[in-house]
mmCIF file of C-alpha atoms in Angstrom:
data_model
loop_
_atom_site.group_PDB
_atom_site.id
_atom_site.type_symbol
_atom_site.label_atom_id
_atom_site.label_comp_id
_atom_site.label_asym_id
_atom_site.label_seq_id
_atom_site.Cartn_x
_atom_site.Cartn_y
_atom_site.Cartn_z
ATOM 1 C CA MET A 1 23.862 3.455 -12.558
ATOM 2 C CA ASP A 2 22.724 6.333 -10.357
ATOM 3 C CA ILE A 3 23.815 9.536 -12.098
ATOM 4 C CA THR A 4 24.992 11.001 -8.802
ATOM 5 C CA VAL A 5 27.616 8.268 -8.551
ATOM 6 C CA GLN A 6 28.978 9.177 -11.974
ATOM 7 C CA LEU A 7 28.918 12.887 -11.223
ATOM 8 C CA ARG A 8 30.829 12.371 -7.995
ATOM 9 C CA ALA A 9 33.456 10.369 -9.874
ATOM 10 C CA GLN A 10 33.969 12.977 -12.593
ATOM 11 C CA ARG A 11 37.428 14.536 -12.826
ATOM 12 C CA ILE A 12 38.454 17.606 -14.812
ATOM 13 C CA GLU A 13 42.060 18.687 -15.275
ATOM 14 C CA THR A 14 42.978 22.369 -15.321
ATOM 15 C CA PRO A 15 45.950 23.785 -17.272
ATOM 16 C CA SER A 16 48.761 25.627 -15.515
ATOM 17 C CA TRP A 17 48.927 28.228 -18.289
ATOM 18 C CA ALA A 18 45.336 29.335 -17.667
ATOM 19 C CA TYR A 19 46.470 30.898 -14.388
ATOM 20 C CA GLY A 20 49.025 33.128 -16.111
ATOM 21 C CA ASN A 21 48.629 36.277 -18.165
ATOM 22 C CA SER A 22 47.313 35.785 -21.662
ATOM 23 C CA GLY A 23 45.755 37.696 -24.514
ATOM 24 C CA THR A 24 45.628 37.859 -28.286
ATOM 25 C CA ARG A 25 48.430 38.253 -30.800
ATOM 26 C CA PHE A 26 47.957 42.002 -30.303
ATOM 27 C CA LYS A 27 48.236 42.299 -26.538
ATOM 28 C CA VAL A 28 48.754 40.268 -23.378
ATOM 29 C CA PHE A 29 46.850 41.774 -20.460
ATOM 30 C CA ALA A 30 48.481 41.688 -17.025
ATOM 31 C CA GLN A 31 46.367 41.149 -13.909
ATOM 32 C CA PRO A 32 47.190 41.486 -10.211
ATOM 33 C CA GLY A 33 47.978 38.342 -8.257
ATOM 34 C CA VAL A 34 49.045 36.312 -11.301
ATOM 35 C CA PRO A 35 51.504 33.480 -10.459
ATOM 36 C CA ARG A 36 55.199 34.093 -10.967
ATOM 37 C CA ASP A 37 56.297 30.459 -11.068
ATOM 38 C CA PRO A 38 54.861 26.936 -11.375
ATOM 39 C CA TYR A 39 54.540 26.612 -7.608
ATOM 40 C CA GLU A 40 52.153 29.565 -7.437
ATOM 41 C CA LYS A 41 50.230 28.187 -10.416
ATOM 42 C CA LEU A 42 49.686 24.969 -8.480
ATOM 43 C CA ALA A 43 48.475 26.951 -5.482
ATOM 44 C CA ASP A 44 45.854 28.649 -7.655
ATOM 45 C CA ALA A 45 44.823 25.351 -9.220
ATOM 46 C CA ALA A 46 44.358 23.940 -5.732
ATOM 47 C CA GLN A 47 41.766 26.650 -5.118
ATOM 48 C CA VAL A 48 39.726 25.440 -8.094
ATOM 49 C CA HIS A 49 39.771 21.915 -6.696
ATOM 50 C CA ARG A 50 38.972 23.175 -3.207
ATOM 51 C CA TYR A 51 35.702 24.761 -4.321
ATOM 52 C CA THR A 52 34.613 22.351 -7.082
ATOM 53 C CA GLY A 53 35.891 19.068 -5.656
ATOM 54 C CA ILE A 54 36.503 17.552 -9.092
ATOM 55 C CA ALA A 55 39.681 19.227 -10.405
ATOM 56 C CA PRO A 56 42.465 17.271 -8.671
ATOM 57 C CA THR A 57 45.167 17.447 -11.376
ATOM 58 C CA VAL A 58 47.043 20.178 -13.189
ATOM 59 C CA ALA A 59 48.541 19.933 -16.683
ATOM 60 C CA LEU A 60 52.072 21.329 -17.067
ATOM 61 C CA HIS A 61 53.554 23.035 -20.119
ATOM 62 C CA ILE A 62 57.269 22.760 -20.801
ATOM 63 C CA PRO A 63 59.248 25.045 -20.882
ATOM 64 C CA TRP A 64 56.681 27.436 -19.361
ATOM 65 C CA ASP A 65 56.682 25.312 -16.195
ATOM 66 C CA ARG A 66 60.339 24.332 -16.167
ATOM 67 C CA VAL A 67 61.891 23.872 -12.709
ATOM 68 C CA ASP A 68 65.120 22.381 -11.404
ATOM 69 C CA ASP A 69 63.383 19.682 -9.341
ATOM 70 C CA TYR A 70 60.316 18.093 -10.932
ATOM 71 C CA ALA A 71 59.962 15.486 -8.225
ATOM 72 C CA GLY A 72 59.909 18.345 -5.729
ATOM 73 C CA LEU A 73 57.253 20.122 -7.789
ATOM 74 C CA ALA A 74 55.128 16.977 -7.687
ATOM 75 C CA ARG A 75 55.557 16.780 -3.906
ATOM 76 C CA HIS A 76 54.535 20.419 -3.602
ATOM 77 C CA ALA A 77 51.409 19.663 -5.641
ATOM 78 C CA ARG A 78 50.486 16.784 -3.349
ATOM 79 C CA GLU A 79 50.961 19.004 -0.303
ATOM 80 C CA LEU A 80 48.435 21.399 -1.840
ATOM 81 C CA GLY A 81 45.943 18.592 -2.442
ATOM 82 C CA VAL A 82 46.402 18.265 -6.197
ATOM 83 C CA GLY A 83 48.582 16.242 -8.554
ATOM 84 C CA ILE A 84 50.494 16.617 -11.805
ATOM 85 C CA GLY A 85 48.484 15.678 -14.876
ATOM 86 C CA ALA A 86 49.492 15.710 -18.526
ATOM 87 C CA ILE A 87 52.869 17.054 -19.629
ATOM 88 C CA ASN A 88 52.466 19.340 -22.647
ATOM 89 C CA SER A 89 55.383 19.966 -25.005
ATOM 90 C CA ASN A 90 56.225 23.263 -26.678
ATOM 91 C CA VAL A 91 57.876 23.147 -30.085
ATOM 92 C CA PHE A 92 56.367 26.345 -31.441
ATOM 93 C CA GLN A 93 58.033 29.257 -29.617
ATOM 94 C CA ASP A 94 61.631 28.999 -30.745
ATOM 95 C CA ASP A 95 63.104 30.841 -33.724
ATOM 96 C CA ASP A 96 64.368 27.518 -35.070
ATOM 97 C CA TYR A 97 60.761 26.394 -35.530
ATOM 98 C CA LYS A 98 59.751 29.047 -38.051
ATOM 99 C CA LEU A 99 59.479 26.388 -40.774
ATOM 100 C CA GLY A 100 58.347 23.612 -38.459
ATOM 101 C CA SER A 101 59.675 21.463 -35.637
ATOM 102 C CA VAL A 102 59.568 17.686 -36.119
ATOM 103 C CA THR A 103 58.589 18.204 -39.776
ATOM 104 C CA HIS A 104 61.223 20.880 -40.486
ATOM 105 C CA PRO A 105 63.294 20.272 -43.649
ATOM 106 C CA ASP A 106 66.509 20.673 -41.604
ATOM 107 C CA ALA A 107 67.491 17.512 -39.726
ATOM 108 C CA ARG A 108 69.198 19.573 -36.991
ATOM 109 C CA VAL A 109 65.949 21.326 -36.114
ATOM 110 C CA ARG A 110 64.020 18.061 -36.195
ATOM 111 C CA ARG A 111 66.541 16.558 -33.769
ATOM 112 C CA LYS A 112 66.211 19.532 -31.438
ATOM 113 C CA ALA A 113 62.413 19.250 -31.431
ATOM 114 C CA THR A 114 62.397 15.492 -30.884
ATOM 115 C CA ASP A 115 64.886 15.827 -28.049
ATOM 116 C CA HIS A 116 62.498 18.255 -26.356
ATOM 117 C CA LEU A 117 59.686 15.713 -26.625
ATOM 118 C CA LEU A 118 61.942 13.090 -25.065
ATOM 119 C CA GLU A 119 62.768 15.572 -22.286
ATOM 120 C CA CYS A 120 59.022 15.796 -21.616
ATOM 121 C CA VAL A 121 58.928 12.020 -21.124
ATOM 122 C CA ASP A 122 61.760 12.388 -18.601
ATOM 123 C CA ILE A 123 59.613 14.951 -16.783
ATOM 124 C CA MET A 124 56.733 12.479 -16.821
ATOM 125 C CA ASP A 125 58.998 9.973 -15.108
ATOM 126 C CA ALA A 126 59.980 12.502 -12.456
ATOM 127 C CA THR A 127 56.463 13.774 -11.719
ATOM 128 C CA GLY A 128 54.569 10.505 -12.041
ATOM 129 C CA SER A 129 52.554 11.771 -14.996
ATOM 130 C CA GLY A 130 51.070 9.148 -17.277
ATOM 131 C CA THR A 131 50.215 11.391 -20.216
ATOM 132 C CA LEU A 132 52.307 13.177 -22.830
ATOM 133 C CA LYS A 133 50.235 15.624 -24.877
ATOM 134 C CA LEU A 134 51.603 16.758 -28.219
ATOM 135 C CA TRP A 135 50.474 19.610 -30.432
ATOM 136 C CA PHE A 136 52.447 20.783 -33.431
ATOM 137 C CA SER A 137 52.128 24.180 -35.065
ATOM 138 C CA ASP A 138 54.055 22.761 -38.016
ATOM 139 C CA GLY A 139 52.691 23.538 -41.448
ATOM 140 C CA LEU A 140 52.984 25.575 -44.614
ATOM 141 C CA ASN A 141 51.872 29.067 -45.553
ATOM 142 C CA TYR A 142 52.261 28.689 -49.326
ATOM 143 C CA PRO A 143 51.852 25.970 -51.955
ATOM 144 C CA GLY A 144 55.217 24.541 -52.909
ATOM 145 C CA GLN A 145 56.908 25.738 -49.725
ATOM 146 C CA ASP A 146 57.794 22.144 -48.774
ATOM 147 C CA ASP A 147 56.941 18.566 -49.668
ATOM 148 C CA ILE A 148 53.647 17.702 -47.944
ATOM 149 C CA ARG A 149 54.219 13.947 -48.035
ATOM 150 C CA ALA A 150 57.806 14.221 -46.796
ATOM 151 C CA ARG A 151 56.592 16.220 -43.815
ATOM 152 C CA GLN A 152 54.233 13.381 -42.882
ATOM 153 C CA ASP A 153 57.170 10.979 -43.071
ATOM 154 C CA ARG A 154 59.199 13.200 -40.738
ATOM 155 C CA LEU A 155 56.279 13.486 -38.331
ATOM 156 C CA ALA A 156 55.807 9.718 -38.254
ATOM 157 C CA GLU A 157 59.508 9.179 -37.587
ATOM 158 C CA ALA A 158 59.528 11.565 -34.607
ATOM 159 C CA LEU A 159 56.323 10.177 -33.145
ATOM 160 C CA SER A 160 57.666 6.637 -33.416
ATOM 161 C CA GLU A 161 60.846 7.538 -31.532
ATOM 162 C CA VAL A 162 58.937 9.283 -28.750
ATOM 163 C CA TYR A 163 56.364 6.498 -28.502
ATOM 164 C CA GLY A 164 59.172 3.978 -28.099
ATOM 165 C CA ARG A 165 60.545 5.964 -25.163
ATOM 166 C CA LEU A 166 57.283 5.810 -23.152
ATOM 167 C CA GLY A 167 57.427 3.818 -19.952
ATOM 168 C CA GLU A 168 54.976 1.381 -18.450
ATOM 169 C CA GLY A 169 51.601 3.004 -17.865
ATOM 170 C CA GLN A 170 52.418 6.062 -19.997
ATOM 171 C CA ARG A 171 50.622 7.144 -23.147
ATOM 172 C CA LEU A 172 50.906 9.687 -25.953
ATOM 173 C CA LEU A 173 48.003 11.955 -26.919
ATOM 174 C CA LEU A 174 48.126 13.679 -30.299
ATOM 175 C CA GLU A 175 46.167 16.882 -30.787
ATOM 176 C CA TYR A 176 45.095 18.348 -34.118
ATOM 177 C CA LYS A 177 44.282 21.865 -35.271
ATOM 178 C CA LEU A 178 42.675 23.047 -38.472
ATOM 179 C CA PHE A 179 44.882 26.094 -38.970
ATOM 180 C CA GLU A 180 47.008 28.730 -37.243
ATOM 181 C CA PRO A 181 49.797 29.566 -37.255
ATOM 182 C CA ALA A 182 50.133 27.698 -40.566
ATOM 183 C CA PHE A 183 47.561 28.971 -43.044
ATOM 184 C CA TYR A 184 47.908 26.788 -46.150
ATOM 185 C CA ALA A 185 48.497 23.254 -44.862
ATOM 186 C CA THR A 186 48.841 22.236 -41.220
ATOM 187 C CA ASP A 187 50.701 18.958 -40.719
ATOM 188 C CA VAL A 188 48.146 17.598 -38.211
ATOM 189 C CA PRO A 189 45.016 19.462 -39.332
ATOM 190 C CA ASP A 190 42.198 17.095 -38.382
ATOM 191 C CA TRP A 191 41.121 14.075 -36.375
ATOM 192 C CA GLY A 192 41.657 11.722 -39.304
ATOM 193 C CA THR A 193 45.330 12.613 -39.628
ATOM 194 C CA ALA A 194 45.844 12.291 -35.869
ATOM 195 C CA TYR A 195 43.924 9.012 -35.829
ATOM 196 C CA ALA A 196 46.009 7.538 -38.670
ATOM 197 C CA HIS A 197 49.285 8.335 -36.922
ATOM 198 C CA CYS A 198 48.019 6.986 -33.585
ATOM 199 C CA LEU A 199 46.746 3.827 -35.221
ATOM 200 C CA ARG A 200 50.188 3.128 -36.637
ATOM 201 C CA LEU A 201 51.919 3.867 -33.329
ATOM 202 C CA GLY A 202 49.929 1.471 -31.157
ATOM 203 C CA ASP A 203 47.419 1.112 -28.348
ATOM 204 C CA ARG A 204 48.994 3.756 -26.117
ATOM 205 C CA ALA A 205 48.654 6.517 -28.708
ATOM 206 C CA GLN A 206 45.312 8.311 -28.794
ATOM 207 C CA VAL A 207 43.694 11.459 -30.155
ATOM 208 C CA VAL A 208 42.898 14.664 -28.254
ATOM 209 C CA VAL A 209 39.817 16.609 -29.323
ATOM 210 C CA ASP A 210 40.224 20.339 -28.723
ATOM 211 C CA THR A 211 36.720 21.747 -29.098
ATOM 212 C CA GLY A 212 38.056 24.992 -30.595
ATOM 213 C CA HIS A 213 40.121 23.379 -33.353
ATOM 214 C CA HIS A 214 37.486 22.794 -36.003
ATOM 215 C CA ALA A 215 35.989 24.496 -39.017
ATOM 216 C CA PRO A 216 32.650 26.259 -38.435
ATOM 217 C CA GLY A 217 29.771 23.806 -38.479
ATOM 218 C CA THR A 218 31.903 20.725 -37.802
ATOM 219 C CA ASN A 219 29.940 17.978 -36.045
ATOM 220 C CA ILE A 220 32.344 17.445 -33.153
ATOM 221 C CA GLU A 221 30.104 14.922 -31.434
ATOM 222 C CA PHE A 222 30.412 12.635 -34.484
ATOM 223 C CA ILE A 223 34.192 12.730 -34.121
ATOM 224 C CA VAL A 224 33.851 11.921 -30.428
ATOM 225 C CA ALA A 225 31.496 9.014 -31.122
ATOM 226 C CA PHE A 226 33.810 7.570 -33.791
ATOM 227 C CA LEU A 227 36.972 7.814 -31.702
ATOM 228 C CA LEU A 228 35.257 6.313 -28.665
ATOM 229 C CA ARG A 229 34.024 3.428 -30.795
ATOM 230 C CA GLU A 230 37.590 2.786 -31.969
ATOM 231 C CA GLY A 231 39.112 3.138 -28.494
ATOM 232 C CA LYS A 232 41.175 6.085 -29.724
ATOM 233 C CA LEU A 233 39.696 9.013 -27.812
ATOM 234 C CA GLY A 234 42.390 9.946 -25.323
ATOM 235 C CA GLY A 235 40.868 13.114 -24.015
ATOM 236 C CA PHE A 236 39.528 16.597 -24.525
ATOM 237 C CA ASP A 237 40.890 20.103 -24.451
ATOM 238 C CA PHE A 238 37.687 21.892 -23.520
ATOM 239 C CA ASN A 239 37.178 25.503 -24.544
ATOM 240 C CA SER A 240 34.703 27.515 -26.556
ATOM 241 C CA ARG A 241 34.766 29.538 -29.763
ATOM 242 C CA PHE A 242 32.692 31.984 -31.739
ATOM 243 C CA TYR A 243 34.910 32.317 -34.812
ATOM 244 C CA ALA A 244 38.207 30.421 -34.669
ATOM 245 C CA ASP A 245 40.427 29.109 -31.884
ATOM 246 C CA ASP A 246 39.070 31.613 -29.373
ATOM 247 C CA ASP A 247 39.998 29.624 -26.218
ATOM 248 C CA LEU A 248 37.010 30.960 -24.305
ATOM 249 C CA MET A 249 35.460 29.265 -21.278
ATOM 250 C CA VAL A 250 33.941 25.944 -22.290
ATOM 251 C CA GLY A 251 30.211 26.175 -22.962
ATOM 252 C CA ALA A 252 30.304 29.968 -23.231
ATOM 253 C CA ALA A 253 29.528 30.189 -26.935
ATOM 254 C CA ASP A 254 27.445 27.058 -27.511
ATOM 255 C CA PRO A 255 26.360 25.178 -24.373
ATOM 256 C CA PHE A 256 24.116 22.963 -26.506
ATOM 257 C CA GLN A 257 27.155 21.734 -28.436
ATOM 258 C CA LEU A 258 28.877 20.858 -25.163
ATOM 259 C CA PHE A 259 25.768 18.913 -24.129
ATOM 260 C CA ARG A 260 25.716 17.038 -27.436
ATOM 261 C CA ILE A 261 29.383 16.128 -27.024
ATOM 262 C CA MET A 262 28.796 14.856 -23.503
ATOM 263 C CA CYS A 263 25.822 12.821 -24.721
ATOM 264 C CA GLU A 264 28.192 10.894 -26.980
ATOM 265 C CA VAL A 265 30.720 10.569 -24.176
ATOM 266 C CA VAL A 266 28.041 9.001 -21.981
ATOM 267 C CA ARG A 267 26.789 6.791 -24.820
ATOM 268 C CA GLY A 268 30.297 5.550 -25.582
ATOM 269 C CA GLY A 269 31.305 4.837 -21.998
ATOM 270 C CA GLY A 270 33.740 7.741 -21.851
ATOM 271 C CA LEU A 271 32.777 8.657 -18.290
ATOM 272 C CA ASP A 272 33.992 5.310 -17.016
ATOM 273 C CA PRO A 273 37.478 5.879 -15.558
ATOM 274 C CA ARG A 274 38.568 2.657 -17.253
ATOM 275 C CA SER A 275 38.026 4.317 -20.638
ATOM 276 C CA GLY A 276 41.040 6.543 -20.002
ATOM 277 C CA VAL A 277 39.326 9.611 -21.470
ATOM 278 C CA ALA A 278 40.875 12.714 -19.883
ATOM 279 C CA PHE A 279 38.688 15.777 -19.477
ATOM 280 C CA MET A 280 41.058 18.710 -19.630
ATOM 281 C CA LEU A 281 40.538 22.438 -19.968
ATOM 282 C CA ASP A 282 42.651 24.445 -22.425
ATOM 283 C CA GLN A 283 41.726 28.093 -22.172
ATOM 284 C CA CYS A 284 43.176 31.593 -22.119
ATOM 285 C CA HIS A 285 41.460 33.931 -19.688
ATOM 286 C CA ASN A 286 42.369 37.178 -21.413
ATOM 287 C CA ILE A 287 40.075 39.643 -19.646
ATOM 288 C CA GLU A 288 38.332 37.597 -16.947
ATOM 289 C CA PRO A 289 39.909 36.669 -13.571
ATOM 290 C CA LYS A 290 41.877 33.448 -13.854
ATOM 291 C CA ILE A 291 40.690 31.308 -10.952
ATOM 292 C CA PRO A 292 36.971 32.165 -11.259
ATOM 293 C CA GLY A 293 37.253 31.522 -15.002
ATOM 294 C CA GLN A 294 38.485 28.012 -14.291
ATOM 295 C CA ILE A 295 35.835 27.403 -11.643
ATOM 296 C CA ARG A 296 33.095 28.501 -14.043
ATOM 297 C CA SER A 297 34.460 26.229 -16.773
ATOM 298 C CA VAL A 298 34.514 23.225 -14.457
ATOM 299 C CA MET A 299 30.922 23.974 -13.461
ATOM 300 C CA ASN A 300 29.883 24.270 -17.124
ATOM 301 C CA VAL A 301 31.295 20.823 -17.873
ATOM 302 C CA GLN A 302 29.549 19.433 -14.786
ATOM 303 C CA GLU A 303 26.207 20.852 -15.886
ATOM 304 C CA ALA A 304 26.526 19.507 -19.427
ATOM 305 C CA THR A 305 27.500 16.099 -18.026
ATOM 306 C CA ALA A 306 24.545 16.026 -15.646
ATOM 307 C CA LYS A 307 22.141 16.840 -18.470
ATOM 308 C CA ALA A 308 23.679 14.152 -20.674
ATOM 309 C CA LEU A 309 23.230 11.626 -17.877
ATOM 310 C CA LEU A 310 19.552 12.589 -17.592
ATOM 311 C CA VAL A 311 18.786 11.520 -21.165
ATOM 312 C CA ASP A 312 16.139 8.773 -21.035
ATOM 313 C CA ARG A 313 18.102 6.189 -23.005
ATOM 314 C CA ALA A 314 15.265 3.668 -23.067
ATOM 315 C CA ALA A 315 12.797 6.189 -24.474
ATOM 316 C CA LEU A 316 15.409 7.393 -26.931
ATOM 317 C CA ALA A 317 16.046 3.865 -28.189
ATOM 318 C CA VAL A 318 12.329 3.267 -28.719
ATOM 319 C CA ALA A 319 11.951 6.490 -30.667
ATOM 320 C CA GLN A 320 15.025 5.801 -32.762
ATOM 321 C CA SER A 321 14.054 2.221 -33.598
ATOM 322 C CA SER A 322 10.542 3.264 -34.602
ATOM 323 C CA GLY A 323 11.727 6.154 -36.759
ATOM 324 C CA ASP A 324 10.108 8.743 -34.509
ATOM 325 C CA VAL A 325 12.337 11.648 -35.501
ATOM 326 C CA LEU A 326 10.598 14.314 -33.441
ATOM 327 C CA GLY A 327 10.164 12.026 -30.466
ATOM 328 C CA ALA A 328 13.857 11.167 -30.393
ATOM 329 C CA ASN A 329 14.828 14.817 -30.593
ATOM 330 C CA ALA A 330 12.367 15.646 -27.817
ATOM 331 C CA VAL A 331 14.037 13.149 -25.496
ATOM 332 C CA LEU A 332 17.327 14.977 -25.897
ATOM 333 C CA MET A 333 15.745 18.400 -25.558
ATOM 334 C CA ASP A 334 13.926 17.405 -22.380
ATOM 335 C CA ALA A 335 17.252 16.533 -20.779
ATOM 336 C CA TYR A 336 18.970 19.647 -22.103
ATOM 337 C CA ASN A 337 16.220 21.945 -20.820
ATOM 338 C CA THR A 338 16.369 20.470 -17.313
ATOM 339 C CA ASP A 339 17.837 22.789 -14.675
ATOM 340 C CA VAL A 340 20.526 20.615 -13.078
ATOM 341 C CA ARG A 341 21.987 23.333 -10.855
ATOM 342 C CA PRO A 342 19.970 22.304 -7.761
ATOM 343 C CA LEU A 343 21.146 18.697 -8.201
ATOM 344 C CA LEU A 344 24.793 19.732 -8.417
ATOM 345 C CA ALA A 345 24.446 22.119 -5.472
ATOM 346 C CA SER A 346 23.008 19.286 -3.412
ATOM 347 C CA LEU A 347 25.839 16.948 -4.404
ATOM 348 C CA ARG A 348 28.403 19.530 -3.320
ATOM 349 C CA GLU A 349 26.742 19.969 0.040
ATOM 350 C CA GLU A 350 26.722 16.200 0.548
ATOM 351 C CA THR A 351 30.502 16.151 0.117
ATOM 352 C CA GLY A 352 31.104 19.107 2.414
ATOM 353 C CA LEU A 353 31.518 21.729 -0.299
ATOM 354 C CA ASP A 354 29.764 25.045 -0.638
ATOM 355 C CA PRO A 355 26.814 24.657 -3.032
ATOM 356 C CA ASP A 356 27.956 27.762 -4.956
ATOM 357 C CA PRO A 357 31.692 27.475 -5.792
ATOM 358 C CA MET A 358 31.878 30.896 -7.437
ATOM 359 C CA ALA A 359 30.410 32.683 -4.417
ATOM 360 C CA ALA A 360 32.490 30.631 -1.990
ATOM 361 C CA TYR A 361 35.710 31.577 -3.767
ATOM 362 C CA ALA A 362 34.710 35.245 -3.888
ATOM 363 C CA ARG A 363 34.135 35.223 -0.125
ATOM 364 C CA SER A 364 37.392 33.418 0.642
ATOM 365 C CA GLY A 365 39.627 36.466 0.282
ATOM 366 C CA TYR A 366 42.195 34.413 -1.652
ATOM 367 C CA PHE A 367 42.392 36.884 -4.527
ATOM 368 C CA GLU A 368 42.977 39.809 -2.213
ATOM 369 C CA THR A 369 45.747 37.841 -0.499
ATOM 370 C CA ILE A 370 47.644 36.899 -3.664
ATOM 371 C CA ALA A 371 47.203 40.381 -5.146
ATOM 372 C CA ALA A 372 48.923 41.811 -2.087
ATOM 373 C CA GLU A 373 51.605 39.137 -1.778
ATOM 374 C CA ARG A 374 52.616 38.557 -5.384
ATOM 375 C CA VAL A 375 54.369 41.852 -5.965
ATOM 376 C CA GLY A 376 57.657 41.933 -7.812
ATOM 377 C CA GLY A 377 59.174 39.318 -10.033
ATOM 378 C CA ALA A 378 57.978 38.310 -13.469
ATOM 379 C CA GLN A 379 54.386 37.208 -13.863
ATOM 380 C CA ALA A 380 53.771 33.954 -15.708
ATOM 381 C CA GLY A 381 52.345 34.162 -19.196
ATOM 382 C CA TRP A 382 52.078 32.215 -22.378
ATOM 383 C CA GLY A 383 55.205 33.771 -23.763
ATOM 384 C CA ALA A 384 53.925 35.664 -26.810
#
């Protein structure tokens, strides 16, 4: 297939929380023009889609994006030219969850957490979302703090109840994270744990790969290849890291890793919309402007995808089958070292977009407008 066809069909989902104030555990940095409610977040997300052309959906986070009328919020999104994507739960910012949420030793807390997950499915029904994305901060800080096996039983019980509540055309994506905030044993620490739970749940339960949630040196593209092969890769949370879960713009720290990941996505058919693989961003723009940070991230994913599509698969297969180690590596490196920016600029022009999304947004005056208008009220943030 012509790579331009696949590039035009690519879709990347942006997260509502990336448009709010964020920071580290030490400080959240406020910026002018930051949204004060979910409606303003959607307006900012619409700007990213306006200039990139491939970011038509926005992931919501509950309760950060709680409103009285979710159907009305979905209508507002459509009026702006975007739609509601995945619904993300939050069972990590309540005092009750100090010792866990769905794995907590207290049945009352587990019930509270599970009820919130079921509420998120209700919100899916109201907004038309087809994806529930779950991440649990549950875990232990010290050996002996709780029964590790019992916590897996509690997790499985909650997941089963939520999975049974899903409607037609809806799915559950389970995310994993190596550590933080739990430091001794996280209840869903790796892709294998997530995969095992999803396998038991059924076909509509899949794994999310957050590119920042791995130990240093982890071969993420192997995980991607395996999950694609098993039909269990539900999507990505794209970001970048230097040390831990840094939540930087995707491709910022290691663009070659992003290319390698996208090579496996292409190889495994993950670009085909029928695969169901969702390409989502999950980032915290602590010091950089929010909207340009999202635009740059979308462009970084586009560039890595274009390079992955340029890999000469026939030449690669010949080199691999003949044991030509250096030749096979050279095929990949030739694609990676290709400057795809002119190709992508040309594609944008063909669809009526500015060839340089970053420059087009800067010229638009949108930031100056929202900085002047969004005065007063409480700015949105990630709640730390």
